[in-house]
């Protein structure tokens, strides 16, 4: 494989890792394998540490394709806990309020989900990497500062209810780049006249790349170390 001319790796990011952690691990393995001290590696689309699943990682000249690759439609399987909210809309922060759920039925959930398909407006989470006055929103939010973010236009192609219980729902979501599933959990909780937050998230597809095509981080490192290595010819 010629990592300098450019290779694209499909990775199943593990729980607890940042996207940077995954890139750093593979970059380090590649630099040791090739005996160089500097090498360009990047990812096509961030995944939060509490999310798992498809990450596309590009090496060398293939990093020029990152913008193209990250524009692909995303598919997620998301579990949303009902009856409670958190400031980050997921498990990064503690529960800050609880709400009744006795009135929530499968029929009610299926009734409100179509409101969130098509072209919609979504206010991103305060705990996000969006910049406000030159600062990352999450940095301001973690310091207790008020963060006001403008709604973004995005497209949600499909939402399918996979599992229902009075405590949680699991959804399959197909959506455009820039969709915050955490914010969707917030909005669905409000539409249910209750509260909700994201308790688990797995990205199962980016464009044409499905989770079945992905390797673990360790498998990718093994591939790098064991596959024949091509180096570009010197001119």
PDB file of N, CA, C and O in Angstrom, residues 76-82 104-110 113 159-173 188 192 199-200:
ATOM      1  N   UNK A  76     -27.118   6.681  11.490  1.00  0.00           N
ATOM      2  CA  UNK A  76     -26.828   6.433  12.903  1.00  0.00           C
ATOM      3  C   UNK A  76     -27.890   5.521  13.508  1.00  0.00           C
ATOM      4  O   UNK A  76     -29.050   5.518  13.074  1.00  0.00           O
ATOM      5  N   UNK A  77     -27.492   4.797  14.543  1.00  0.00           N
ATOM      6  CA  UNK A  77     -28.445   4.155  15.443  1.00  0.00           C
ATOM      7  C   UNK A  77     -28.258   4.832  16.795  1.00  0.00           C
ATOM      8  O   UNK A  77     -27.166   4.804  17.373  1.00  0.00           O
ATOM      9  N   UNK A  78     -29.330   5.482  17.256  1.00  0.00           N
ATOM     10  CA  UNK A  78     -29.241   6.309  18.462  1.00  0.00           C
ATOM     11  C   UNK A  78     -30.240   5.839  19.504  1.00  0.00           C
ATOM     12  O   UNK A  78     -31.413   5.602  19.187  1.00  0.00           O
ATOM     13  N   UNK A  79     -29.773   5.737  20.745  1.00  0.00           N
ATOM     14  CA  UNK A  79     -30.669   5.450  21.864  1.00  0.00           C
ATOM     15  C   UNK A  79     -30.829   6.717  22.689  1.00  0.00           C
ATOM     16  O   UNK A  79     -29.834   7.356  23.057  1.00  0.00           O
ATOM     17  N   UNK A  80     -32.086   7.088  22.944  1.00  0.00           N
ATOM     18  CA  UNK A  80     -32.396   8.307  23.678  1.00  0.00           C
ATOM     19  C   UNK A  80     -33.140   7.955  24.950  1.00  0.00           C
ATOM     20  O   UNK A  80     -34.204   7.327  24.903  1.00  0.00           O
ATOM     21  N   UNK A  81     -32.569   8.334  26.086  1.00  0.00           N
ATOM     22  CA  UNK A  81     -33.229   8.119  27.370  1.00  0.00           C
ATOM     23  C   UNK A  81     -34.335   9.158  27.536  1.00  0.00           C
ATOM     24  O   UNK A  81     -34.123  10.344  27.270  1.00  0.00           O
ATOM     25  N   UNK A  82     -35.504   8.719  27.953  1.00  0.00           N
ATOM     26  CA  UNK A  82     -36.657   9.606  28.092  1.00  0.00           C
ATOM     27  C   UNK A  82     -36.844  10.052  29.542  1.00  0.00           C
ATOM     28  O   UNK A  82     -36.472   9.346  30.482  1.00  0.00           O
ATOM     29  N   UNK A 104     -46.142   8.872  27.410  1.00  0.00           N
ATOM     30  CA  UNK A 104     -45.426   8.547  26.170  1.00  0.00           C
ATOM     31  C   UNK A 104     -45.710   7.098  25.780  1.00  0.00           C
ATOM     32  O   UNK A 104     -45.449   6.168  26.543  1.00  0.00           O
ATOM     33  N   UNK A 105     -46.240   6.929  24.594  1.00  0.00           N
ATOM     34  CA  UNK A 105     -46.522   5.599  24.044  1.00  0.00           C
ATOM     35  C   UNK A 105     -45.773   5.440  22.723  1.00  0.00           C
ATOM     36  O   UNK A 105     -45.293   6.427  22.141  1.00  0.00           O
ATOM     37  N   UNK A 106     -45.699   4.216  22.254  1.00  0.00           N
ATOM     38  CA  UNK A 106     -45.103   3.972  20.938  1.00  0.00           C
ATOM     39  C   UNK A 106     -45.841   4.789  19.873  1.00  0.00           C
ATOM     40  O   UNK A 106     -45.216   5.365  18.975  1.00  0.00           O
ATOM     41  N   UNK A 107     -47.170   4.838  19.979  1.00  0.00           N
ATOM     42  CA  UNK A 107     -47.974   5.564  18.990  1.00  0.00           C
ATOM     43  C   UNK A 107     -47.639   7.046  19.001  1.00  0.00           C
ATOM     44  O   UNK A 107     -47.555   7.677  17.936  1.00  0.00           O
ATOM     45  N   UNK A 108     -47.417   7.627  20.176  1.00  0.00           N
ATOM     46  CA  UNK A 108     -47.062   9.046  20.270  1.00  0.00           C
ATOM     47  C   UNK A 108     -45.708   9.302  19.624  1.00  0.00           C
ATOM     48  O   UNK A 108     -45.536  10.279  18.891  1.00  0.00           O
ATOM     49  N   UNK A 109     -44.740   8.427  19.898  1.00  0.00           N
ATOM     50  CA  UNK A 109     -43.410   8.577  19.299  1.00  0.00           C
ATOM     51  C   UNK A 109     -43.512   8.519  17.775  1.00  0.00           C
ATOM     52  O   UNK A 109     -42.953   9.369  17.060  1.00  0.00           O
ATOM     53  N   UNK A 110     -44.221   7.514  17.266  1.00  0.00           N
ATOM     54  CA  UNK A 110     -44.359   7.376  15.811  1.00  0.00           C
ATOM     55  C   UNK A 110     -45.119   8.547  15.196  1.00  0.00           C
ATOM     56  O   UNK A 110     -44.909   8.908  14.039  1.00  0.00           O
ATOM     57  N   UNK A 113     -42.346  11.687  15.127  1.00  0.00           N
ATOM     58  CA  UNK A 113     -41.084  11.548  14.382  1.00  0.00           C
ATOM     59  C   UNK A 113     -41.120  12.183  12.993  1.00  0.00           C
ATOM     60  O   UNK A 113     -40.117  12.776  12.572  1.00  0.00           O
ATOM     61  N   UNK A 159     -36.175   8.647   9.615  1.00  0.00           N
ATOM     62  CA  UNK A 159     -36.110   8.287  11.038  1.00  0.00           C
ATOM     63  C   UNK A 159     -37.011   7.072  11.227  1.00  0.00           C
ATOM     64  O   UNK A 159     -38.207   7.122  10.917  1.00  0.00           O
ATOM     65  N   UNK A 160     -36.428   6.007  11.735  1.00  0.00           N
ATOM     66  CA  UNK A 160     -37.176   4.766  11.952  1.00  0.00           C
ATOM     67  C   UNK A 160     -37.082   4.373  13.427  1.00  0.00           C
ATOM     68  O   UNK A 160     -35.992   4.344  14.001  1.00  0.00           O
ATOM     69  N   UNK A 161     -38.221   4.110  14.031  1.00  0.00           N
ATOM     70  CA  UNK A 161     -38.252   3.653  15.415  1.00  0.00           C
ATOM     71  C   UNK A 161     -37.914   2.170  15.461  1.00  0.00           C
ATOM     72  O   UNK A 161     -38.675   1.338  14.967  1.00  0.00           O
ATOM     73  N   UNK A 162     -36.785   1.829  16.057  1.00  0.00           N
ATOM     74  CA  UNK A 162     -36.355   0.433  16.138  1.00  0.00           C
ATOM     75  C   UNK A 162     -36.822  -0.238  17.423  1.00  0.00           C
ATOM     76  O   UNK A 162     -37.218  -1.404  17.411  1.00  0.00           O
ATOM     77  N   UNK A 163     -36.753   0.493  18.528  1.00  0.00           N
ATOM     78  CA  UNK A 163     -37.140  -0.069  19.828  1.00  0.00           C
ATOM     79  C   UNK A 163     -37.839   0.997  20.653  1.00  0.00           C
ATOM     80  O   UNK A 163     -37.490   2.184  20.583  1.00  0.00           O
ATOM     81  N   UNK A 164     -38.830   0.561  21.434  1.00  0.00           N
ATOM     82  CA  UNK A 164     -39.546   1.482  22.324  1.00  0.00           C
ATOM     83  C   UNK A 164     -39.690   0.863  23.700  1.00  0.00           C
ATOM     84  O   UNK A 164     -40.012  -0.318  23.841  1.00  0.00           O
ATOM     85  N   UNK A 165     -39.466   1.678  24.723  1.00  0.00           N
ATOM     86  CA  UNK A 165     -39.830   1.338  26.090  1.00  0.00           C
ATOM     87  C   UNK A 165     -40.177   2.649  26.782  1.00  0.00           C
ATOM     88  O   UNK A 165     -39.841   3.718  26.274  1.00  0.00           O
ATOM     89  N   UNK A 166     -40.832   2.585  27.931  1.00  0.00           N
ATOM     90  CA  UNK A 166     -41.168   3.830  28.634  1.00  0.00           C
ATOM     91  C   UNK A 166     -39.927   4.626  29.067  1.00  0.00           C
ATOM     92  O   UNK A 166     -40.031   5.825  29.322  1.00  0.00           O
ATOM     93  N   UNK A 167     -38.781   3.952  29.108  1.00  0.00           N
ATOM     94  CA  UNK A 167     -37.560   4.620  29.564  1.00  0.00           C
ATOM     95  C   UNK A 167     -36.678   5.120  28.423  1.00  0.00           C
ATOM     96  O   UNK A 167     -35.862   6.023  28.618  1.00  0.00           O
ATOM     97  N   UNK A 168     -36.809   4.530  27.215  1.00  0.00           N
ATOM     98  CA  UNK A 168     -35.883   4.887  26.133  1.00  0.00           C
ATOM     99  C   UNK A 168     -36.457   4.485  24.780  1.00  0.00           C
ATOM    100  O   UNK A 168     -37.277   3.571  24.677  1.00  0.00           O
ATOM    101  N   UNK A 169     -35.964   5.172  23.744  1.00  0.00           N
ATOM    102  CA  UNK A 169     -36.279   4.792  22.376  1.00  0.00           C
ATOM    103  C   UNK A 169     -34.972   4.646  21.601  1.00  0.00           C
ATOM    104  O   UNK A 169     -33.981   5.327  21.891  1.00  0.00           O
ATOM    105  N   UNK A 170     -34.967   3.729  20.641  1.00  0.00           N
ATOM    106  CA  UNK A 170     -33.817   3.569  19.757  1.00  0.00           C
ATOM    107  C   UNK A 170     -34.276   3.844  18.334  1.00  0.00           C
ATOM    108  O   UNK A 170     -35.267   3.283  17.864  1.00  0.00           O
ATOM    109  N   UNK A 171     -33.532   4.734  17.653  1.00  0.00           N
ATOM    110  CA  UNK A 171     -33.903   5.188  16.324  1.00  0.00           C
ATOM    111  C   UNK A 171     -32.789   4.919  15.326  1.00  0.00           C
ATOM    112  O   UNK A 171     -31.602   4.967  15.674  1.00  0.00           O
ATOM    113  N   UNK A 172     -33.177   4.644  14.092  1.00  0.00           N
ATOM    114  CA  UNK A 172     -32.234   4.660  12.961  1.00  0.00           C
ATOM    115  C   UNK A 172     -32.471   5.968  12.226  1.00  0.00           C
ATOM    116  O   UNK A 172     -33.598   6.289  11.850  1.00  0.00           O
ATOM    117  N   UNK A 173     -31.387   6.732  12.034  1.00  0.00           N
ATOM    118  CA  UNK A 173     -31.496   8.079  11.474  1.00  0.00           C
ATOM    119  C   UNK A 173     -30.562   8.206  10.278  1.00  0.00           C
ATOM    120  O   UNK A 173     -29.365   7.876  10.380  1.00  0.00           O
ATOM    121  N   UNK A 188     -36.720  15.991  20.203  1.00  0.00           N
ATOM    122  CA  UNK A 188     -37.725  14.927  20.286  1.00  0.00           C
ATOM    123  C   UNK A 188     -38.310  14.870  21.693  1.00  0.00           C
ATOM    124  O   UNK A 188     -39.523  14.704  21.873  1.00  0.00           O
ATOM    125  N   UNK A 192     -42.268  15.422  22.670  1.00  0.00           N
ATOM    126  CA  UNK A 192     -43.009  14.421  23.445  1.00  0.00           C
ATOM    127  C   UNK A 192     -43.576  15.000  24.746  1.00  0.00           C
ATOM    128  O   UNK A 192     -44.096  14.252  25.577  1.00  0.00           O
ATOM    129  N   UNK A 199     -28.209   8.584  25.007  1.00  0.00           N
ATOM    130  CA  UNK A 199     -27.502   7.670  25.913  1.00  0.00           C
ATOM    131  C   UNK A 199     -26.556   6.727  25.177  1.00  0.00           C
ATOM    132  O   UNK A 199     -25.677   6.120  25.798  1.00  0.00           O
ATOM    133  N   UNK A 200     -26.714   6.586  23.863  1.00  0.00           N
ATOM    134  CA  UNK A 200     -25.795   5.765  23.058  1.00  0.00           C
ATOM    135  C   UNK A 200     -25.928   6.174  21.604  1.00  0.00           C
ATOM    136  O   UNK A 200     -27.027   6.497  21.144  1.00  0.00           O
TER     137      UNK A 200
END
